[in-house]
Coordinates of C-alpha atoms in Angstrom, one line a residue:
X23 CA 126.1 58.2 74.7
X24 CA 126.6 59.7 72.1
X25 CA 130.5 61.6 72.3
X26 CA 129.7 65.2 72.9
X27 CA 134.0 66.6 72.2
X28 CA 134.2 65.1 69.1
X29 CA 131.6 67.7 67.9
X30 CA 132.8 69.5 65.2
X31 CA 132.5 73.4 65.3
X32 CA 131.2 75.7 62.0
X33 CA 128.9 78.8 61.9
X34 CA 125.2 78.2 61.7
X35 CA 124.2 77.9 57.8
X36 CA 121.0 79.7 55.8
X37 CA 119.9 76.2 54.9
X38 CA 116.6 76.9 52.7
X39 CA 114.7 74.1 54.1
X40 CA 114.7 75.7 57.4
X41 CA 115.2 73.9 60.6
X42 CA 111.5 74.9 62.2
X43 CA 110.2 72.3 64.8
X44 CA 107.5 72.2 61.7
X45 CA 110.8 70.6 59.6
X46 CA 111.6 68.9 61.8
X47 CA 109.2 66.8 62.0
X48 CA 108.6 66.6 58.3
X49 CA 112.6 65.2 58.2
X50 CA 111.0 62.1 60.5
X51 CA 108.1 61.3 58.2
X52 CA 109.6 61.0 54.9
X53 CA 112.7 59.2 56.5
X54 CA 109.6 56.0 57.7
X55 CA 108.6 57.2 54.2
X56 CA 111.9 56.2 52.8
X57 CA 113.1 53.5 54.6
X58 CA 112.7 51.0 53.4
X59 CA 114.5 52.3 49.8
X60 CA 117.8 53.2 52.4
X61 CA 117.9 49.9 54.1
X62 CA 117.4 48.2 50.9
X63 CA 120.3 49.9 50.0
X64 CA 122.2 50.0 52.8
X65 CA 122.4 45.8 52.7
X66 CA 122.8 46.0 49.0
X67 CA 126.1 47.6 49.7
X68 CA 126.9 45.0 53.3
X69 CA 126.5 47.5 55.9
X70 CA 128.3 45.3 58.4
X71 CA 128.4 45.3 62.0
X72 CA 132.1 46.5 63.4
X73 CA 132.4 48.3 60.8
X74 CA 132.4 52.6 60.1
X75 CA 130.1 55.2 58.7
X76 CA 129.3 58.2 57.9
X77 CA 126.4 60.0 57.4
X78 CA 126.2 63.5 55.5
X79 CA 123.9 65.6 55.9
X80 CA 122.6 64.1 58.7
X81 CA 119.7 65.9 60.5
X82 CA 118.0 65.2 63.5
X83 CA 119.9 61.1 63.2
X84 CA 116.7 59.2 61.7
X85 CA 119.0 57.2 59.8
X86 CA 121.9 57.5 61.0
X87 CA 120.5 56.0 64.5
X88 CA 119.1 53.1 62.2
X89 CA 123.4 52.4 60.4
X90 CA 123.3 53.0 64.6
X91 CA 122.4 50.0 64.9
X92 CA 122.9 48.2 62.3
X93 CA 126.9 48.3 63.0
X94 CA 126.5 47.6 67.0
X95 CA 128.4 48.7 68.9
X96 CA 131.6 47.7 67.8
X97 CA 130.5 50.2 65.0
X98 CA 131.5 53.9 64.8
X99 CA 128.6 56.0 62.5
X100 CA 130.1 59.9 62.1
X101 CA 126.8 61.9 61.6
X102 CA 127.6 65.3 59.9
X103 CA 125.6 68.2 59.9
X104 CA 125.8 72.2 59.3
X105 CA 122.9 73.2 61.8
X106 CA 123.9 73.3 65.1
X107 CA 120.1 73.1 66.3
X108 CA 119.9 69.7 64.0
X109 CA 123.1 68.1 65.7
X110 CA 122.1 69.2 69.7
X111 CA 119.3 67.4 69.0
X112 CA 120.7 64.1 67.8
X113 CA 123.1 64.8 70.5
X114 CA 120.2 64.1 72.7
X115 CA 118.3 61.5 71.0
X116 CA 121.7 59.6 70.6
X117 CA 122.5 59.3 73.8
X118 CA 118.0 59.4 75.1
X119 CA 118.9 55.8 73.3
X120 CA 121.1 55.1 74.4
X121 CA 123.6 54.8 70.6
X122 CA 126.1 55.3 72.7
X123 CA 128.3 54.3 69.3
X124 CA 126.8 57.5 66.5
X125 CA 130.2 60.6 67.2
X126 CA 128.2 64.3 66.1
X127 CA 130.7 66.6 63.6
X128 CA 128.8 70.8 63.5
X129 CA 130.6 70.5 60.0
X130 CA 129.9 71.5 56.7
X131 CA 129.8 68.2 54.4
X132 CA 131.8 70.6 52.0
X133 CA 135.1 70.6 54.1
X134 CA 135.0 67.1 56.0
X135 CA 138.3 67.7 55.7
X136 CA 138.1 70.2 58.8
X137 CA 136.2 67.2 60.6
X138 CA 138.1 64.8 63.2
X139 CA 138.2 61.7 60.7
X140 CA 140.8 60.0 59.7
X141 CA 141.5 59.4 56.3
X142 CA 141.0 56.1 55.0
X143 CA 138.8 55.4 57.6
X144 CA 135.6 54.6 56.5
X145 CA 133.7 52.0 55.2
X146 CA 130.2 52.9 54.0
X147 CA 129.5 57.1 53.2
X148 CA 125.6 57.9 52.8
X149 CA 124.0 60.7 51.7
X150 CA 120.8 61.1 50.8
X151 CA 119.0 65.1 49.6
X152 CA 122.2 66.1 50.5
X153 CA 124.0 67.0 47.7
X154 CA 121.2 69.3 45.3
X155 CA 121.6 71.3 48.3
X156 CA 125.4 72.6 48.5
X157 CA 127.6 75.0 46.3
X158 CA 130.0 72.7 45.9
X159 CA 129.2 69.5 45.1
X160 CA 131.8 68.0 43.8
X161 CA 133.6 69.2 46.7
X162 CA 131.5 66.3 48.5
X163 CA 132.4 64.0 46.7
X164 CA 135.8 63.9 46.9
X165 CA 136.0 65.0 50.5
X166 CA 134.1 61.1 50.8
X167 CA 136.8 59.1 48.8
X168 CA 139.6 61.0 51.0
X169 CA 137.8 59.3 54.4
X170 CA 136.4 56.1 52.5
X171 CA 139.0 53.2 52.9
X172 CA 139.7 50.9 49.7
X173 CA 136.5 49.5 48.6
X174 CA 134.8 51.8 51.2
X175 CA 131.1 52.3 49.2
X176 CA 129.4 56.1 48.9
X177 CA 125.4 55.7 48.6
X178 CA 123.6 58.5 47.2
X179 CA 120.2 59.4 46.8
X180 CA 119.3 62.6 44.9
X181 CA 117.9 64.2 42.3
X182 CA 117.4 64.3 38.9
X183 CA 115.3 66.0 36.2
X184 CA 113.1 67.9 39.6
X185 CA 110.4 69.8 37.7
X186 CA 109.0 66.3 36.0
X187 CA 107.3 65.9 39.2
X188 CA 103.1 66.4 38.5
X189 CA 100.1 66.2 39.3
X190 CA 96.5 64.6 37.4
X191 CA 94.6 66.7 36.8
X192 CA 97.7 69.1 35.6
X193 CA 97.0 72.2 36.4
X194 CA 99.7 76.0 36.1
X195 CA 99.5 76.8 40.0
X196 CA 100.9 73.4 40.4
X197 CA 103.7 73.5 37.7
X198 CA 104.0 77.7 38.5
X199 CA 105.3 76.4 42.5
X200 CA 107.4 73.2 41.3
X201 CA 109.3 75.3 38.7
X202 CA 109.7 78.2 41.5
X203 CA 111.2 75.5 44.1
X204 CA 113.7 74.5 42.1
X205 CA 114.3 77.8 41.1
X206 CA 115.2 78.5 44.9
X207 CA 117.7 75.9 45.2
X208 CA 119.9 77.3 42.2
X209 CA 119.3 80.6 43.8
X210 CA 121.5 79.3 46.9
X211 CA 123.8 77.7 44.9
X212 CA 122.3 74.2 44.6
X213 CA 120.8 71.7 41.9
X214 CA 117.4 70.2 41.9
X215 CA 119.4 68.1 38.7
X216 CA 122.7 66.8 40.4
X217 CA 123.1 63.0 39.9
X218 CA 123.3 64.4 36.0
X219 CA 126.8 65.5 37.1
X220 CA 127.2 62.7 39.7
X221 CA 128.9 59.9 38.3
X222 CA 131.8 62.8 36.2
X223 CA 132.5 63.1 39.9
X224 CA 132.8 60.4 41.6
X225 CA 135.3 59.0 38.4
X226 CA 137.4 62.4 39.3
X227 CA 137.3 61.8 42.6
X228 CA 138.7 57.3 42.1
X229 CA 135.2 55.8 42.4
X230 CA 133.7 53.7 40.1
X231 CA 130.3 53.4 40.2
X232 CA 128.2 50.2 40.3
X233 CA 125.1 50.7 40.7
X234 CA 122.8 53.3 39.1
X235 CA 119.3 52.9 39.9
X236 CA 115.6 54.7 39.4
X237 CA 113.0 55.4 42.2
X238 CA 110.3 57.4 41.4
X239 CA 107.3 57.3 43.4
X240 CA 103.8 57.1 42.9
X241 CA 101.4 58.5 45.3
X242 CA 97.1 58.9 45.7
X243 CA 95.2 60.6 47.6
X244 CA 93.1 59.6 50.7
X245 CA 89.7 59.6 48.8
X246 CA 91.1 57.0 46.8
X247 CA 89.4 54.0 48.0
X248 CA 90.8 50.7 47.0
X249 CA 94.1 51.9 45.8
X250 CA 97.7 50.1 46.3
X251 CA 98.5 50.6 50.1
X252 CA 101.7 52.6 49.2
X253 CA 100.2 55.0 47.1
X254 CA 98.6 55.6 49.6
X255 CA 101.6 56.2 52.4
X256 CA 103.2 58.5 50.0
X257 CA 100.8 61.2 49.7
X258 CA 102.2 62.6 53.1
X259 CA 105.7 62.9 51.8
X260 CA 104.3 65.8 49.0
X261 CA 101.8 67.1 51.2
X262 CA 104.0 67.8 54.5
X263 CA 106.2 69.2 51.7
X264 CA 103.9 71.5 50.3
X265 CA 102.7 72.2 53.6
X266 CA 106.0 73.2 55.1
X267 CA 107.7 75.3 52.4
X268 CA 105.4 76.9 50.3
X269 CA 104.9 80.1 52.9
X270 CA 108.9 80.0 52.7
X271 CA 108.8 80.4 48.8
X272 CA 106.4 83.1 49.9
X273 CA 109.2 84.3 53.0
X274 CA 112.0 84.3 50.0
X275 CA 109.8 86.3 47.6
X276 CA 109.6 83.3 44.8
X277 CA 105.8 83.8 45.0
X278 CA 103.0 86.0 46.5
X279 CA 100.4 85.0 48.3
X280 CA 97.9 84.8 44.8
X281 CA 99.9 82.0 43.6
X282 CA 99.8 80.2 46.9
X283 CA 95.9 80.4 46.9
X284 CA 95.8 79.1 43.9
X285 CA 98.5 76.2 44.5
X286 CA 96.9 74.3 48.2
X287 CA 93.0 74.8 46.1
X288 CA 94.1 72.8 43.2
X289 CA 96.5 70.3 46.3
X290 CA 93.1 70.7 48.9
X291 CA 90.6 70.0 45.5
X292 CA 93.1 66.0 44.3
X293 CA 93.2 65.5 48.3
X294 CA 89.5 64.6 47.9
X295 CA 89.6 63.5 43.9
X296 CA 89.7 59.5 44.1
X297 CA 90.4 59.8 40.2
X298 CA 93.8 62.1 41.2
X299 CA 97.6 61.3 42.2
X300 CA 100.1 62.9 41.9
X301 CA 104.0 62.3 40.4
X302 CA 106.3 62.8 43.4
X303 CA 110.1 63.5 42.6
X304 CA 112.8 61.3 40.6
X305 CA 115.0 59.7 42.9
X306 CA 118.0 57.9 42.1
X307 CA 120.9 56.1 44.2
X308 CA 124.4 55.3 43.5
X309 CA 126.5 53.6 44.6
X310 CA 130.3 53.9 43.8
X311 CA 132.7 52.1 45.3
X312 CA 136.1 54.1 46.1
X313 CA 139.6 51.8 43.5

């Protein structure tokens, strides 16, 4: 089982994405849709049994569980998460799966020095869609560099040029919601184009970027008979995202109900149109190695 005594205390943060059951379910589906890319990156970074891994912004633990199995019982996964709801969910699920090598830390990823993780003890750090939401991503990178061993790797999956995501046929209503989404992150200190600054943060923290790779996914609706199966399965990624996040945009005052109605009128029509497709936001994979 996991070690609850290792959970570090932090005030509950106001997640821009929320921590409700719908969001938790979306995160699980998102992990499954992107697990092929994650495992390929971990393999590229040479993850092996017995290593110590840091999972930043672990959420309810989807990546942590995979990483725990890869490093095995002689390895350790430090799962750092600021949501108490997700820390409790991760702890319970890890115990149910008999993954005793996961150490949950209830902490802010921008203040990794507040955890009990020893400096220069981590072989590999992982952050997927975390840096785009924090006000000080450079602090995260510095904290990771402090915890990595010399030669340790930092793997990041995150966004750059987020607003280039689009849909065919094009729609002004669709673009309006994309722009509102990006602005909602910025209004809370995030940056949907954070990867543009990330190589500089790495160099300043003593990390050398050894890999920069673009994952650009295309999604076709279920109505697209004969389409590539990868494209069909990827439709669920934007579909679940919009259905959980658009109501949050209304609650924030970022869009109106009329904006949302126009958006979903177009989105639902696209889902039934065999000629439609959605271009997902560009996801960049970066691997940096500590000098």
